[in-house]
PDB file of C-alpha atoms in Angstrom:
ATOM      1  CA  MET G   1       0.000   0.000   0.000  1.00  0.00           C
ATOM      2  CA  ASP G   2       1.311   3.430  -1.003  1.00  0.00           C
ATOM      3  CA  ILE G   3       1.714   6.239   1.522  1.00  0.00           C
ATOM      4  CA  ILE G   4      -0.523   9.175   0.571  1.00  0.00           C
ATOM      5  CA  PHE G   5       0.628  12.785   0.951  1.00  0.00           C
ATOM      6  CA  THR G   6      -1.410  15.984   1.013  1.00  0.00           C
ATOM      7  CA  PRO G   7      -0.385  19.014  -1.070  1.00  0.00           C
ATOM      8  CA  GLU G   8       0.637  20.723   2.178  1.00  0.00           C
ATOM      9  CA  GLN G   9       3.000  17.874   3.072  1.00  0.00           C
ATOM     10  CA  VAL G  10       4.562  17.931  -0.388  1.00  0.00           C
ATOM     11  CA  ALA G  11       4.882  21.731  -0.220  1.00  0.00           C
ATOM     12  CA  ASN G  12       6.761  21.389   3.052  1.00  0.00           C
ATOM     13  CA  ARG G  13       9.043  18.794   1.465  1.00  0.00           C
ATOM     14  CA  TRP G  14       9.681  21.010  -1.584  1.00  0.00           C
ATOM     15  CA  ASN G  15       9.917  24.250   0.400  1.00  0.00           C
ATOM     16  CA  CYS G  16       7.128  25.920  -1.583  1.00  0.00           C
ATOM     17  CA  CYS G  17       3.451  26.728  -1.070  1.00  0.00           C
ATOM     18  CA  ALA G  18       0.605  24.232  -1.427  1.00  0.00           C
ATOM     19  CA  ASN G  19      -0.762  26.150  -4.432  1.00  0.00           C
ATOM     20  CA  THR G  20       2.457  25.384  -6.313  1.00  0.00           C
ATOM     21  CA  VAL G  21       1.883  21.671  -5.692  1.00  0.00           C
ATOM     22  CA  ILE G  22      -1.758  21.957  -6.757  1.00  0.00           C
ATOM     23  CA  ASN G  23      -0.713  23.798  -9.933  1.00  0.00           C
ATOM     24  CA  THR G  24       1.756  20.986 -10.648  1.00  0.00           C
ATOM     25  CA  ILE G  25      -1.070  18.465 -10.237  1.00  0.00           C
ATOM     26  CA  ASN G  26      -3.436  20.491 -12.440  1.00  0.00           C
ATOM     27  CA  SER G  27      -0.798  20.760 -15.181  1.00  0.00           C
ATOM     28  CA  GLY G  28      -0.549  16.966 -15.294  1.00  0.00           C
ATOM     29  CA  GLU G  29       3.098  16.881 -14.205  1.00  0.00           C
ATOM     30  CA  LEU G  30       2.304  15.194 -10.870  1.00  0.00           C
ATOM     31  CA  PHE G  31      -0.324  12.476 -10.514  1.00  0.00           C
ATOM     32  CA  ALA G  32      -2.836  12.842  -7.685  1.00  0.00           C
ATOM     33  CA  PHE G  33      -6.392  11.751  -7.046  1.00  0.00           C
ATOM     34  CA  LEU G  34      -9.323  13.513  -5.458  1.00  0.00           C
ATOM     35  CA  VAL G  35     -10.256  12.624  -1.901  1.00  0.00           C
ATOM     36  CA  GLY G  36     -13.783  13.909  -1.598  1.00  0.00           C
ATOM     37  CA  LYS G  37     -14.678  16.939  -3.673  1.00  0.00           C
ATOM     38  CA  ARG G  38     -11.729  19.274  -3.095  1.00  0.00           C
ATOM     39  CA  ARG G  39      -8.785  17.483  -1.480  1.00  0.00           C
ATOM     40  CA  TYR G  40      -5.931  15.804  -3.328  1.00  0.00           C
ATOM     41  CA  GLY G  41      -4.094  12.655  -2.353  1.00  0.00           C
ATOM     42  CA  ILE G  42      -0.613  12.214  -3.795  1.00  0.00           C
ATOM     43  CA  PRO G  43       0.751   8.656  -3.762  1.00  0.00           C
ATOM     44  CA  ALA G  44       4.368   8.281  -2.639  1.00  0.00           C
ATOM     45  CA  SER G  45       5.149   6.409  -5.857  1.00  0.00           C
ATOM     46  CA  SER G  46       3.883   9.349  -7.923  1.00  0.00           C
ATOM     47  CA  LEU G  47       5.951  11.760  -5.845  1.00  0.00           C
ATOM     48  CA  GLN G  48       9.089   9.622  -6.229  1.00  0.00           C
ATOM     49  CA  GLU G  49       8.598   9.382  -9.982  1.00  0.00           C
ATOM     50  CA  TYR G  50       8.178  13.152 -10.276  1.00  0.00           C
ATOM     51  CA  GLU G  51      11.199  13.893  -8.088  1.00  0.00           C
ATOM     52  CA  SER G  52      13.349  11.373  -9.964  1.00  0.00           C
ATOM     53  CA  ARG G  53      12.915  13.535 -13.072  1.00  0.00           C
ATOM     54  CA  GLY G  54      14.711  16.313 -11.165  1.00  0.00           C
ATOM     55  CA  VAL G  55      11.914  18.841 -11.538  1.00  0.00           C
ATOM     56  CA  ALA G  56      11.195  19.187  -7.828  1.00  0.00           C
ATOM     57  CA  THR G  57      14.897  19.586  -7.044  1.00  0.00           C
ATOM     58  CA  ARG G  58      15.218  22.486  -9.491  1.00  0.00           C
ATOM     59  CA  ARG G  59      12.044  24.082  -8.109  1.00  0.00           C
ATOM     60  CA  LYS G  60      13.380  23.730  -4.559  1.00  0.00           C
ATOM     61  CA  ARG G  61      16.646  25.489  -5.506  1.00  0.00           C
ATOM     62  CA  GLN G  62      14.741  28.295  -7.263  1.00  0.00           C
ATOM     63  CA  THR G  63      12.512  28.806  -4.224  1.00  0.00           C
ATOM     64  CA  ALA G  64      15.534  28.879  -1.919  1.00  0.00           C
ATOM     65  CA  ARG G  65      17.237  31.502  -4.095  1.00  0.00           C
ATOM     66  CA  GLN G  66      14.115  33.657  -4.142  1.00  0.00           C
ATOM     67  CA  SER G  67      13.715  33.477  -0.363  1.00  0.00           C
ATOM     68  CA  ASN G  68      17.366  34.515   0.069  1.00  0.00           C
ATOM     69  CA  GLY G  69      16.797  37.594  -2.062  1.00  0.00           C
ATOM     70  CA  ALA G  70      19.029  36.387  -4.896  1.00  0.00           C
ATOM     71  CA  ARG G  71      18.093  37.553  -8.354  1.00  0.00           C
ATOM     72  CA  THR G  72      18.902  36.240 -11.760  1.00  0.00           C
ATOM     73  CA  ALA G  73      21.245  38.188 -14.006  1.00  0.00           C
ATOM     74  CA  PRO G  74      19.590  40.861 -16.137  1.00  0.00           C
ATOM     75  CA  ASN G  75      19.140  40.331 -19.839  1.00  0.00           C
ATOM     76  CA  ASN G  76      22.092  42.102 -21.441  1.00  0.00           C
ATOM     77  CA  ARG G  77      21.188  41.577 -25.079  1.00  0.00           C
ATOM     78  CA  GLY G  78      21.207  45.253 -25.883  1.00  0.00           C
ATOM     79  CA  GLY G  79      18.449  47.723 -26.249  1.00  0.00           C
ATOM     80  CA  ALA G  80      17.526  51.371 -26.580  1.00  0.00           C
ATOM     81  CA  ASN G  81      18.957  52.347 -23.201  1.00  0.00           C
ATOM     82  CA  ASP G  82      22.365  50.654 -23.631  1.00  0.00           C
ATOM     83  CA  GLY G  83      25.203  53.101 -23.975  1.00  0.00           C
TER      84      GLY G  83
END
């Protein structure tokens, strides 16, 4: 029998908000099933499969950078204001 996670538990694991997990489910990237009318259940096997693709690891690093105030480099491709 698979362990079942809630979006909140997965969000805690990924260091993101539950809405990010729900958006990942709604996009079809992460399999989950409805428990009742509005709650999702995420099987551990589905979570492992998703994380093995490396997507969750990248998302976790991005979230950590954002929470530390780090920013990505600006786009320096040239434009009207470049001198």
